[in-house]
Every structure is written in structure tokens, then in C-alpha cells.
């Protein structure tokens, strides 16, 4: 029919107009400002290469685009944690502010305090999310998408170009959760004075707990073991080991790797599990059985050295 | 397929102005958008709320985190929904929110639209004066209008107990409850066991409630509401149903299943119809394909029954006492495939209604000669192109073909009922785009533009446009098209 | 006669050799840092959270944000050469920072970039040492009683605030500088930068509340230059 080509031509013309000319500048775009001018920030995780910006050759879902879709509302266009929603996260209610990527200081690492995390650490953090915060678990995103996002996180700080990540700490195999291990862990908890912040029962009510602030000056609370909730950096014994042997950078939680020997560290892990009185763990069961048989034999935690 | 649509001089003549309109919308959008600053826009079908800025307010995520382009969910948003509107961060229970936070949102779309339907029975002399007969005419309506209004509240009553309540009004303000349910999430500490009770949308892989079309002709999936001519069935796969659902999903929602037991009343409250029950089963599996994205395919089956007659008193029907239940089913496959910025949503359906339903015969009476069980096949392919989180282009092609009519086209004996082979067949095509000038966490606004055209053979178009009467000839191809431009907003 | 004519040039050559080596740089910049205006009154520190320290400091110590001395002197001002010095090698002797009686000693420790720093704890209870840099990597380590000193260093020049999370009143600074010519003023506000080769320098003074001031000065071959700083103080912190 005569009119058919006209219709098709009109449709094609509208598509051409839509794609070829204006939209590249016009349609509302939020700029992502980055601190580093490089376009080559990459990540290598699980055999995938993640890219922050792509090479302009049509990788459509590179890190910057994904960041704009998923992350910008909290972490902000500058990656400094000042997204439009960040002002509503109330640290006094226990909601941490979003991470500032420009400082490259991260809580959950397998590397020593003061060093950069590995890309695997960042990938795990994004995948797992952070309990008690508004950082979700991004597991439904594909691994490639998460790898691209990690590359974008790195692009916000020049530290990633100057430094290499730290060497991940070696974690020896876990020792048996015996009563001896738990009691030794209890001694460590007392001697090292974890209770100053975490409290003698691990309720997060130690003498120094109320004045704790993170590095940005926001109030922050120590973990309350009695809730049995997952830790910031995971839920397994290994994760717990890593937390106090690498510290949570950016928070008052220090690294104890200089002061606790690796074998002793497992004892502390076993004792800490017994503080999680609402969680059924083998350590808690062992300890409660022992306590029933040995009532009133333990010195209370938190006696100050005279 | 396109040739079918441009068949006929009259059609093309009508299409031309419509496409000019679409084109001018696009051109105007360029002019407006180029002005600085970026947010320059000063410019139905009940618009179903399925984007909830209340969730964005609660968790601090922008709309684009959970929605490819609201209201359509992306797979992160689907996982959030599967978890019972929970992020699973141990802070989902409402006690962790400031008491002044109330999870409520609303949505409405003021619009301008134009409906045009041919082969409508109209009086040759308006007013039906002396000598007037019913002739084949075209009905055209256009003007500024409102869509329906949705007021939605959803979230958690407690950790792992979620709820939703959606009073919805048509454009006149008459309310009904589109959904209302309580869901027990992660029962036995397992994400595979979630129990939902109330009125809710079936767990269709391709959701009609959360799709990107709003016009009269484009704002429904024909397959989700189609019933053959003369059929007394009242079911639509896209209608929210009342019942009980057991559903589960893997940790990232890549594997999902749903099994539901529903009342056979198509979601109508007040027990209007019968005492039968339907079953719905669906399953889907997703897998990652490198840098292309997530690919998902699934299958579904809805097996139901409807009454063919009722108890009466003095000839008056007693509501809720339907009897003579006869069965029907809708089965098929669907998928959701991503290739970079393109998303393809194909669906296939095979529908089959029992012969008593198909011929509207009470089961305690004999069937008319030649009666058969109607069955049909249909499918659609919908394409989205996400230029950015703030611009999506959409199109859809859908067809329905009757495989077997309730009566043969050539009856065995003269005077017996007959139905032409192609009566009820549908071709539908839609194209449009949505531009979101703002994309943040408190409210949403979209400029929605759409053109949809449907050819229904011998039946009233499902959009209801036109005069609502079947065409004078059962083989006439009724063309109905909608042009729609509106501002879809929610808070 | 022959010998004299040989000796003289030899002696002359020797003198030239010695002269070209030259004496050690003897230029000095000295001065005093004072204030004008009314300084804030430092509050006594409440150490009741650590009873041992509370008992040890009775009457309690005052905060150290602004420490003044006789004659309007300002203590704990870091004075250093910011421009004009050739790049220096970091010294290899370590500097020492102590945690003693729930206080950091000294309140401000100045050091060269990449100079070894040793952090000791002398208290019978746990501290954590938490420097909060912006240009250097941040770390946080625990030091229980009897722990070994921490050996570390800082690569980038910066004034790094140090705190202990367990004892929130503990507050000190590492002044990491790109020069080996620095000093921290004493209680009389005096400082002295010795051993400077002749030349033009910019001297900068930094006080933790009142930021920096700079002045230019020229030092002759054996001369002493005098640079005084006057900080305008306010009666409140922030």
C-alpha cells in the first residue's frame, strides 16, 4: 500500500531522532564525579574482569551506570557517602552513615588494619550487605555486575592506584570448642579489657560504650552479643576471628593481631559465642553444661586492676 | 506482522495523524529536555500502583535500585518482594522506624488520550430518528482525562510478617480493594516456605500490574483477560485472586516457585459466584550469562472451575451458590531475558475451557448441537530498551488465535449455532516510552507516551473502547487504537 | 727555598679543599610564639571511667587543646620549614610516643615522614591507639597492659589527630613533616631551628585550634634569624 512506507519511515525517523542526536546530552543524567581521572579502573574477581567506566565500546552495564542506578542514593555522586538519603540515616538509632569510598577505609577486610582490602573482601561485602544498616545484600545482581561495581568503588579513591591491598591474614584451622578453650577465651576477654566497650556480658554496655564515635565523629555502638545477630562482617566463626584480628577500620574496634596469638584467638572466638545467649551454638551448650556442674567458680569479668 | 497493521487505506489514514502525534511528543521532549537545568518538565485503565516510594523512604534506596523503570521490578527488587518487603537486615520490623513513618504511597496519571474504534454499530441518523438503521461506523473519543487512582500501603507488621493493602479507585473515585493480604515470611526459618493469605496478584513471571503500559488498548495483556466469544467463564490471569499461596525462592531469587489455592470467583468479594476452588502453579529459574545479564524462564498452569448455573428462589439467582462446576485451564511458558540494555519478555499461553463453559450451557441441560470445548493459543513478545535508569522505550506484539471454536464455522445442520473460525482472534501492537525527569527516593514522576492498536475479529475490543457492542458482522476486524500521553506520578 | 715554593701551593690547596667542604651549616631561626586575645579556659578532664587514672591525677589535669604559658606564650605549637629546604633524608632514630596515666606524652609529637615511630603503653589497662589521618592510611590497634611497642611510620606529611576510643578524653597529634627542621614550642613559647644552610625559607607555625601562619625569612651563612608568631585566640573552642 502507498501509505505503508510512510508509516514505516515515520517510525524509523522517530527512532533515529531518539537515538542518534540529542539524547546523549539531553535526557536527564546525574553526573558521577570521580576523584581520579583514570578510565581504566578494573577489578578481577572470580575470573571476571569488572570495569568502572568501560572502554567506550559498548559495555552497557559498566560500574558507573550500575552505581548510578543502585548506589548513588546513599553513597552519593562523589562516592563520599553524602547521597540524598544519607542525612536521614540516624547513627543515634544505630543506623550507620553510608561508606565514604574516597578515604578507602573499610570495615570488613581480610587484610591487616591500615591496609586496603582485597577485591574479594569488597565483593563479599557487597554480596552480603551489612546487618543493622541500610546496605542491602546485592546478591541478586549478577557476579559480573558486582565485579563492575567493585571497580567503580575503587575508582573513587586514588589510594587504589598508589597502594596494593594488604596481604590477607593467615587463619589457622579452628581448634576444638572445648571448655578449656572457652575458659581461656574468657580470660583473654577480661585481660584485654574487651568489656570496656562491649560490657562484661557482651551487651554493648561497657563503661566506654556511650562515648564511642567513629572516625567521622558519628556516635556508634559496640556489638551486643546477647542479640545473637549476625556480625557486621559475616556470621561464621571465621568471620568473627577476622573481625578482631584485623579490626574494623573507621570504627573504634581495633585490631588485636599484635596482642593475641593465632591459637589463642580461636579461644576468644569460642568464648564470644557463649555471650550470644540467644543463639544456639555448640560453644554455648558446652559452656552452659560446664557452668551447671561448677556453679559460682568463675571470677566476674571487669574487675579493674587496682 | 507490521503489514497486517497497515492493511487497509482507512487504517493508514488514521495511523498517520497518530504517528505524527507520537513523533511530535518525542520532538517536544527533546526541546524541553535540552534546556538547562535537566529537570525542565513544568507537562484508563486504573494506573496500578506498583512502585512504592514508601519503601524508598524506609530504606534510603532510589527507585532505580528496585525497579528497572518503575513500576517494573528488577531482580533486586523482586528479591526484596520475595523476602516479604524486607531487606533482611534485622531492621525490617516497623519498631526500628521513626513512629512518624507510615508506609503509604499513591499513584495517579492525569493524561490526554484518544480512542478510535471502527466497525461499531451506530445509528445512521444520530438520535435514531425515522428511517435510521444500525450501520457500521467509527467511534472516536478524545480529551483530557484522569486514570484510576491507587492508594497503597505495604510493608512489615513485624519481622517476617508482611502485608499489603491497595484500595484502588477508577477515574470516578469508586473504590475497590485491588489487593489485601498478610504474608508469613521465612516460615521454619526457610525462605522456601512463605504463606500468603488474602487477595493478591498471581505470581506471574510477567506481571501485568507492574508493566509499562497505560493506554486503553495497550494497558492490558490481551491473553491475560481473553475469553472466547459466547463463553461464560469469568477468569483472567491478570486479575487479582482471593486465596492462599505457598511460595518460595532461593537466596538470590534465581529459583522461585508458587502454588496457590484460590476461590473460583476471579477475585470478586462478597462470595458472588460459586463454591469452587482453582489452583495455580508456577516455577521459574534464572541464570547469569556473562556480561549480558540475567536470563529467566518459567512455566505456569492455572487450573480452575466455574459454575454453570446456580440455586435460585422463584427464578432469582441466589449469590454464592454456583453449581455445575466445569473446569478450564491456562498453561504456558514465559521468560525474561536481558541482553545488555535490552529486555525481552516472551510469553506463550494455551487456553482451554470446558464445553459447557464455552457454550454458556448450564451443565444440567443438554448441549446445543455441534458444541465443542473452545481452545486457543496465543503469545506476546515485549521489548524494553533501557537507555538509562530514567528513560525506557517499550514495544509489544501480541496475537491470539482460536484453535477450536465452541461451534463449528459450518454447522452440520442449517440453523445450528456456528462461530466463524477466526472470530475472537486478536492482533495487538503497542509502542511507547517513559521518561523519568526525576529519579530519587521520595517520589516519582514519569512522562508516559504510548500508541497501541488492536484488531479483534468479530468481538468487542477488550479495551472496551467504542460503543461496547459487538460488530454487525462476526468476521469484521474491529480496529481499536489508543494514543496516550500522561504524567504518571506517585509519592 | 724549593720546599717553601712547594709547600705554599700545597698549603693553599689544602686550605681551598677545607674551605670548599665548608663548615657545618650554622644558620638558626629562633623565636617565640605568643597570643593576643583571651584564650579559652581549659576544663579539667574527668577520668572517672578509668579509676586508676582518676586517682593518679588528683587534682585533675586540664585539657590540652590550648596550652598557655607565662608572658602570653603558646605551648605545643609546631614550627617548621615549609618551603626552601632541600629534600632531606628521614632520620633513622625512632621517635617515641607514650600512653601514660591516660594521657598522650607528649601531647604533640613531631616527626619526619617515614621516620620510625614507636608507640609505648605504660598503663596497667588496655588502650587502643587510633590515629585518624586523611592522607595516610587509617589504622586502629589495641595495646593491652604489657604489650610490645607498636613500630610504624607515616609516608605523607599531615597533622594526624590521635585518639583512644576506650578513654575518649585522650587526644594528641602526630605532626608528620617533610623537613628535619622542626620544633614544638615549650611552655615559654620558645622554639629554635638549628643547622640551616643559608637561603630563603618560609617558616610555618601550626596550632591545633588556630591553624597555620607562615612567614618568610632569609638566613645568612652564620646568621641567626628571628621569627615570632602571634596567634589571635578566642575564648571558646570551635
Coordinates of N, CA and C in Angstrom, one line a residue, chain B residues 175-246:
Chain B
X175 N -14.2 3.1 44.7 CA -13.1 2.3 45.2 C -13.4 0.8 45.3
X176 N -12.4 0.0 45.1 CA -12.5 -1.4 45.4 C -11.1 -1.8 45.9
X177 N -11.0 -3.0 46.5 CA -9.7 -3.4 47.0 C -9.0 -4.3 46.0
X178 N -7.9 -3.7 45.5 CA -7.2 -4.5 44.5 C -6.3 -5.6 45.1
X179 N -5.7 -5.3 46.2 CA -5.1 -6.4 46.9 C -5.2 -6.1 48.4
X180 N -5.2 -7.2 49.2 CA -5.2 -7.0 50.7 C -4.8 -8.4 51.2
X181 N -3.6 -8.4 51.8 CA -3.1 -9.7 52.2 C -2.1 -9.6 53.4
X182 N -2.0 -10.7 54.1 CA -0.9 -10.8 55.1 C -0.1 -12.0 54.6
X183 N 1.2 -11.9 54.8 CA 2.1 -12.9 54.3 C 3.1 -13.3 55.5
X184 N 3.2 -14.6 55.8 CA 4.1 -15.0 56.8 C 5.4 -15.5 56.0
X185 N 6.5 -14.8 56.3 CA 7.7 -15.0 55.5 C 8.6 -15.9 56.2
X186 N 9.4 -16.6 55.5 CA 10.5 -17.4 56.0 C 10.1 -18.3 57.2
X187 N 8.9 -19.0 56.9 CA 8.5 -19.9 58.0 C 9.5 -21.0 58.2
X188 N 9.5 -21.5 59.4 CA 10.5 -22.6 59.8 C 11.9 -22.1 59.4
X189 N 12.1 -20.8 59.4 CA 13.4 -20.2 59.1 C 13.9 -20.5 57.7
X190 N 13.0 -20.8 56.8 CA 13.4 -21.2 55.5 C 12.7 -20.2 54.5
X191 N 13.5 -19.7 53.5 CA 12.9 -18.8 52.5 C 12.1 -19.6 51.5
X192 N 12.1 -20.9 51.6 CA 11.3 -21.7 50.7 C 9.9 -21.8 51.1
X193 N 9.6 -21.4 52.3 CA 8.2 -21.5 52.8 C 7.7 -20.1 53.2
X194 N 6.8 -19.6 52.4 CA 6.2 -18.3 52.7 C 4.7 -18.5 52.4
X195 N 3.9 -18.0 53.3 CA 2.4 -18.3 53.2 C 1.7 -16.9 53.1
X196 N 0.9 -16.8 52.0 CA 0.2 -15.5 51.8 C -1.3 -15.8 51.8
X197 N -2.0 -14.9 52.4 CA -3.5 -15.1 52.6 C -4.2 -13.8 52.4
X198 N -5.1 -13.9 51.4 CA -5.9 -12.7 51.2 C -6.2 -12.5 49.7
X199 N -6.2 -11.3 49.2 CA -6.4 -11.1 47.8 C -5.0 -10.5 47.3
X200 N -4.6 -11.2 46.2 CA -3.2 -10.8 45.7 C -3.1 -11.1 44.3
X201 N -2.1 -10.6 43.7 CA -1.8 -10.9 42.3 C -1.2 -12.3 42.2
X202 N -1.5 -13.0 41.1 CA -0.9 -14.3 40.9 C 0.6 -14.1 40.6
X203 N 1.4 -15.1 41.0 CA 2.8 -14.9 40.8 C 3.3 -15.1 39.4
X204 N 2.7 -14.3 38.5 CA 3.1 -14.4 37.1 C 4.5 -13.9 36.9
X205 N 5.3 -14.6 36.1 CA 6.6 -14.1 35.8 C 6.6 -12.7 35.2
X206 N 5.6 -12.6 34.2 CA 5.4 -11.3 33.6 C 4.2 -10.7 34.2
X207 N 4.4 -9.7 35.0 CA 3.3 -9.1 35.8 C 2.6 -8.0 35.0
X208 N 1.3 -8.1 35.0 CA 0.5 -7.1 34.3 C 0.4 -5.9 35.2
X209 N 0.4 -6.1 36.5 CA 0.2 -5.0 37.4 C 1.4 -4.1 37.4
X210 N 2.6 -4.6 37.1 CA 3.8 -3.8 37.2 C 4.4 -3.6 35.8
X211 N 3.6 -3.5 34.8 CA 4.2 -3.3 33.5 C 4.1 -1.9 33.0
X212 N 4.6 -1.6 31.8 CA 4.9 -0.2 31.5 C 3.9 0.3 30.4
X213 N 2.7 -0.1 30.5 CA 1.7 0.4 29.5 C 0.5 0.9 30.3
X214 N -0.1 2.0 29.7 CA -1.2 2.6 30.5 C -2.5 2.8 29.6
X215 N -2.4 2.7 28.3 CA -3.5 3.1 27.4 C -4.6 2.1 27.5
X216 N -5.7 2.5 27.0 CA -6.9 1.6 27.0 C -6.6 0.3 26.3
X217 N -6.0 0.4 25.1 CA -5.7 -0.8 24.3 C -4.4 -1.4 24.7
X218 N -3.5 -0.7 25.2 CA -2.2 -1.3 25.5 C -2.0 -1.6 26.9
X219 N -2.9 -1.1 27.8 CA -2.7 -1.3 29.2 C -3.2 -2.6 29.8
X220 N -3.4 -3.6 28.9 CA -3.7 -4.9 29.4 C -2.9 -5.9 28.5
X221 N -2.6 -7.1 29.0 CA -2.2 -8.1 28.1 C -3.5 -8.8 27.7
X222 N -3.7 -8.9 26.3 CA -5.0 -9.5 25.8 C -5.1 -10.9 26.4
X223 N -4.0 -11.6 26.4 CA -4.0 -13.0 26.8 C -4.4 -13.2 28.3
X224 N -4.2 -12.2 29.1 CA -4.5 -12.3 30.5 C -5.9 -12.1 30.8
X225 N -6.7 -11.7 29.8 CA -8.1 -11.5 30.0 C -9.1 -12.1 29.0
X226 N -8.5 -12.7 28.0 CA -9.3 -13.2 26.8 C -10.1 -14.4 27.2
X227 N -11.4 -14.3 26.7 CA -12.3 -15.4 26.9 C -13.0 -15.5 25.5
X228 N -13.2 -16.7 25.0 CA -13.8 -16.8 23.6 C -15.2 -16.2 23.6
X229 N -15.6 -16.0 22.4 CA -17.0 -15.4 22.2 C -18.0 -16.4 22.7
X230 N -19.0 -16.0 23.5 CA -20.0 -16.8 23.9 C -19.7 -17.6 25.2
X231 N -18.5 -17.4 25.7 CA -18.0 -18.2 26.9 C -18.5 -17.6 28.1
X232 N -18.9 -18.4 29.1 CA -19.4 -17.8 30.4 C -18.3 -17.7 31.4
X233 N -17.1 -18.1 31.1 CA -16.0 -18.0 32.1 C -15.8 -16.6 32.4
X234 N -15.4 -16.4 33.7 CA -15.1 -15.0 34.2 C -13.6 -14.8 34.5
X235 N -12.7 -15.7 34.1 CA -11.4 -15.7 34.6 C -10.4 -14.8 33.8
X236 N -9.5 -14.2 34.4 CA -8.4 -13.5 33.8 C -7.1 -13.7 34.6
X237 N -6.1 -14.2 33.9 CA -4.8 -14.4 34.6 C -4.2 -13.2 35.2
X238 N -4.6 -12.0 34.7 CA -4.1 -10.8 35.2 C -4.9 -10.2 36.3
X239 N -6.0 -10.8 36.6 CA -6.9 -10.3 37.7 C -6.3 -10.8 39.0
X240 N -6.4 -10.0 40.0 CA -6.0 -10.4 41.4 C -7.0 -11.4 41.9
X241 N -6.6 -12.4 42.6 CA -7.4 -13.5 43.1 C -7.4 -13.6 44.6
X242 N -8.4 -14.2 45.1 CA -8.6 -14.4 46.6 C -8.2 -15.8 46.9
X243 N -7.3 -16.0 47.9 CA -7.0 -17.3 48.3 C -5.7 -17.4 49.2
X244 N -5.0 -18.5 49.0 CA -3.9 -18.8 49.9 C -2.7 -19.2 49.0
X245 N -1.6 -18.7 49.2 CA -0.4 -19.0 48.4 C 0.7 -19.5 49.2
X246 N 1.4 -20.6 48.7 CA 2.6 -21.0 49.3 C 3.7 -20.7 48.3

